[in-house]
C-alpha cells in the first residue's frame, strides 16, 4: 500500500513543478470542462424534471383518476363510477373543423382542424387551466364561451371577444389558453386546442356520424370515495388506486377502457423524460470523451517535453514509480480542476436549460442542485480524464536516464509494451462502458454506444489524418511565403493537429448529421406532396354527404384524386377465442392495442400502388355477409405480426353489431408514407357495401387560397366533415422538428466548445515554440503583419480541415440514410452547411488569435537567453 | 571504487552493428580523479553512461563498490545512484521549475529527509559555490556558469562516493570554465570523492590524477596525468 501511494518527495515535487505553469496546466484540463458541464447540466435537469413531476404529479393528471373510453360508457361502468363517488368532471374530446373569425374583419374567417374538449365539472381538480384573462378558465362553462389556444389566436390575428364556430354553434372566445395540466405547449402543434362547455357539443350533431371521440371522466376522491374503498377492502393510496383502476377496466368485456392514475401518469412521464435526457446525455458524453482525448493528447505532449526532467530525476535516484507519481499527481489535479470548473459551469447551464425545453414541459420546473447529478458528472469527468491520460503517464517509466547525456528525440509512448497498451486500452473501454451504463441504465446500450463512438472517432481520426497528409503534400509554390509557412506550422514537432481536427470535426459531424436528418425527414414529406400528390384530404364524409362535398370541391377548382369508403369495426374473436380470453392469456402473442383497436377498414377490388402482396393471394371480390361464406381479407404484415396471426387464420369482426367471419387470405406490405388513405386491413368488394360507412376524399387543389375557400365551404355546409391541409401539416412538422433539433444542437455545441478549448490548450502547449518561431522570423526581417498572417493561415487551415472532416462524414452518413432508410436522392443543403462551417472556422480563428496575443510581444533577447 | 571489465556496447545502425565500445576494462581507486578523454565519437560518453549505471552494456561487467550494476534493474540502479553517485552534465540538467535551492535538495529529499533538515546544508553548499544570494532563483534567471554551480552543489549534497562529470565546462566560456573547474576540484578535495570526468579539454584532463584516452571505442592509453610519453601504458596494442 505504501508503495502505491505517492511519497512526500513525489507530492512536493509535483507541486513545485506545477506551480510555475498553473495557467497552462489549467488550460490542458480545459478539454473536459465542456463535457462535464454538459453532463452535469443534463443530469441536473433530469433530476429537476423528475422532482417536479413528483411534486406536481396530481397536477399532471388534474385528478386522482382518469377514465377514457372511445365509445359511450356501458351501464356497468357508469354504475361503478357513480358508486366510487368523489368529485367528478366529464369531457368529450374529438377532432373537428373549427371556423375562426375575427369581429374586426369582414372576411369569412379561417378553418382549422382542431382538438375540441368539451368539459363539464371542476376539471382540473389539481392545478389549473391558465388563460388570459385568468378568470376565463373559471367562467367559460357558466357563460357558454370558448377557450382557444394562444398560438392559433396569434396566427390568425384573433383576440378575446372574437368568435369560433363548432358544428353549427357559434361561440365567443373568452380566453387564450396558455397551459393545460399535463399538456406541453408542443401539444398545440398537433392541432389548436379548443375548450368549450360540454353542453355545446351535446347539442350538436358532431358526435353522431362516425367521429373518433374520447369520453373522459375525472374523479377526485373524497369521503364518499374513501368510504366506498373501505367497503371494498381498499385504501386510497397508490396500490388502492391501482386496484380501483383494474376494477374499472374489468367492466368492459373487451377491456377497452383506459384508466390513468397519478402513479401511472408519473411513470409514463418519467419514461419520456428518461428517454430524452439519456439521449441528450449521450451527446454530452461525446463532448466529454472528446475532451478526454484532448487532455490525453495534451498530457502526451507535456510528458514528452518533461522527458529531460524525468531523466534527470532518474539520474539523481528517483524510482520510476516516483516519477510516475509526480506527473500522475499533476494529471489527477488537472482532472479534478477541470471537473470542478465543469461542474460549476454545468450548474449555470442547468439554470437555462428549461428555456430550451419550455415547449415540451407541461409545468414550470422546480430547480435545485442535485448532489447525485453533480457527483456523477464530476466523478465521470475525473475518471475519464485520468483514464485517457493513463497511457502517456505509464510511458514515463520508459524514459531512460541516458537522456541526460545523450540528446535524442525520444517518444516515451512508442516504447510502451504492446501488452500494456492493450491492457490500458481494454481497461479504458470497460470503464467508459460502465460509466455510460450508469447514465443509460443499460449495459447493452452502453456497450453498443461506446463501440459506435469509438468507431466514429477512429474514422474521424483517419479522415483527419488523411486530409492533413493531403494538405502536407500541397506544394503551393506559387503562393506567398506566409501561406506556405502557415500550412507548415501545422506540422511542427509535437503538433496536435490530428486531435484538434478530430475534436472540432466531431462537433461538426454531430450538428451536420442532425441537420441533414432533419432536412431529409422534411424532404420525404415534401416529396409526398408534389404536384401530382393530394394536398387536401376530407374525411368523416357520410354517404349522403359525398355528392355535396365533391360538388363543392370541383366547383372550387379541385381535382378529386381518390374517394375511399371507410367502415368501422372491432375484432371480437381470433381463431375462435374472444378478445377478453386473449387479453387474460399471459402467453398471448398479440398486443393489447391490436386486439382492442377500432379498425377503419375499406373495401375494393384492386390493390393500389402502395400495396404489394407478401404472402397468399389477393381476392378482390367475395360473397355478401350472411351468405355463409368466410370473407377473405388482406392484412398489412405489421398488423399481422402485432396480432400474431398468419395465413388462413380466422378473425371475427363486429361490424356495427353484425358479426363477420373472415379468413386471412393474404398479407400485404403497405407504403404508409404515401399521402393517400392506406389501410392495415382490406376487405374485398361485394361484402361491406351495405354496412354503415363514411368516406375519405383526397384532392389536388391548385393554390392555398382555393384550399382555404373549399375547406371553409365544406365545413360551413357540413360541420362534421374534417379536413387536413397537407401544407399546414408540413409546417407543423417542421416547427416540431425545429424545436427538437434546437435541443440536440445545443448539446452538440458542447462538442464544438470542447474542440475550441482543446485548440486553446494546444496553442498554449506550443507557445514557446511559437514565440521562438516568431522571434527568429523577426530577427531575419519578417514584419508583425507577416507573422500574424502566418498564424491566420494556420488557424484557417485547422478550422477548414476540421469542418471538412466532420462534414464529409456527415454527408456520408446522410447519403447512407437517404439511400437505405428514406429512399431519397440525397441533395444536401449546401448553403446551410457552409454557414455552419464558416461559424466554426471563425471561432477557431478567434480562439487562435486570442491565445497568440502575447507571442508577438516577446522580446528576442529573452528568447535567445532561454535557448542558451 | 569502480571496476569495469570487458565492457562492450554495440548499436544497430542502418541494419548493421556499430561497436561503440570494444572490450574496455579498467579500475578506479577511491578518492582519485580520472579523466576520460578522446575525440568525438571515441566512446567516452558511452563509457560514462555505462560506468554510472545510466545504460546497459551489450556485454561486460561494471562494479561500483562491489555492487554489480550490470545485474541490477532500473529502480535498483536509481537507488545506487542516489546513494553513491553524483552527476554533473554538460547542459547542467537543472529542473527548470525548481529554484536553485530546491534543485540542490533533490538528491537528499529523495531519501525522505525533511526539508528543514536538508535546506541548511543546501544553502551552505550554494554559499560555497558563491550563490548565496540566488537561492530562490529559477534556472532561467541564472547564467550558464551559475547554473553549473548549482549543478555542482546538487552533485555534492548527498556526499556521493563517486562523481561523474560529463563535459562540465563544455557549454561555458574559458574563464567561466576555469572557475567551475576550481570549484569542482576544491569541493572534491574537501569531500574526498572519487571523480570521473569525461572531457575533450586537455587542460582539464591534466588536473586529474589519471587520464584514460579512448580511441575508436578502445583504451588507447591509460596513464597518470602529466606523465611523459615513455611512461604511457600502451593498451590493446594501440599507442596514443
CSV table of C-alpha atoms in Angstrom, one decimal, chain A residues 9 12 16-17 19-21 306 308-309 312-322 401-406, chain B residues 45-46 48-49 54-55 74-75 78 81-82 87 89 93 95-99 102 106 109-110 115 138 154 166:
chain,number,residue,atom,x,y,z
A,9,UNK,CA,9.0,13.8,-2.3
A,12,UNK,CA,6.3,18.1,-3.1
A,16,UNK,CA,6.9,22.6,-7.2
A,17,UNK,CA,7.0,21.6,-10.8
A,19,UNK,CA,3.3,26.0,-9.6
A,20,UNK,CA,5.1,28.0,-12.3
A,21,UNK,CA,2.8,26.7,-15.1
A,306,UNK,CA,9.3,16.7,-19.5
A,308,UNK,CA,14.6,15.7,-19.8
A,309,UNK,CA,13.3,16.4,-16.3
A,312,UNK,CA,17.4,14.0,-14.5
A,313,UNK,CA,15.3,12.8,-11.7
A,314,UNK,CA,16.1,9.2,-12.5
A,315,UNK,CA,19.8,10.1,-12.6
A,316,UNK,CA,19.5,11.6,-9.2
A,317,UNK,CA,17.9,8.5,-7.8
A,318,UNK,CA,14.2,8.8,-8.3
A,319,UNK,CA,12.5,5.5,-8.9
A,320,UNK,CA,10.2,5.0,-11.9
A,321,UNK,CA,7.3,4.9,-9.5
A,322,UNK,CA,8.2,8.2,-8.1
A,401,UNK,CA,18.2,8.4,-17.6
A,402,UNK,CA,20.6,8.3,-20.5
A,403,UNK,CA,18.7,11.2,-22.0
A,404,UNK,CA,20.7,13.4,-19.6
A,405,UNK,CA,23.9,12.8,-21.5
A,406,UNK,CA,22.6,11.8,-24.9
B,45,UNK,CA,30.2,9.4,-23.3
B,46,UNK,CA,29.0,5.8,-23.8
B,48,UNK,CA,30.5,7.2,-18.8
B,49,UNK,CA,26.9,6.2,-19.2
B,54,UNK,CA,22.7,5.0,-16.9
B,55,UNK,CA,22.9,2.5,-19.7
B,74,UNK,CA,16.4,0.3,-13.2
B,75,UNK,CA,14.9,1.1,-9.9
B,78,UNK,CA,18.3,4.5,-9.2
B,81,UNK,CA,22.8,6.4,-8.0
B,82,UNK,CA,21.1,8.2,-5.2
B,87,UNK,CA,26.4,13.8,-11.6
B,89,UNK,CA,26.2,17.4,-17.0
B,93,UNK,CA,20.2,19.5,-16.4
B,95,UNK,CA,14.9,21.1,-13.3
B,96,UNK,CA,13.6,24.3,-14.7
B,97,UNK,CA,10.5,24.5,-12.5
B,98,UNK,CA,12.5,24.3,-9.2
B,99,UNK,CA,14.5,27.1,-7.6
B,102,UNK,CA,15.2,23.1,-4.5
B,106,UNK,CA,16.5,16.9,-4.7
B,109,UNK,CA,14.8,14.8,-0.4
B,110,UNK,CA,14.6,11.6,-2.5
B,115,UNK,CA,13.0,20.0,4.0
B,138,UNK,CA,15.0,29.7,-11.2
B,154,UNK,CA,23.5,19.3,-6.2
B,166,UNK,CA,30.2,14.8,-18.5
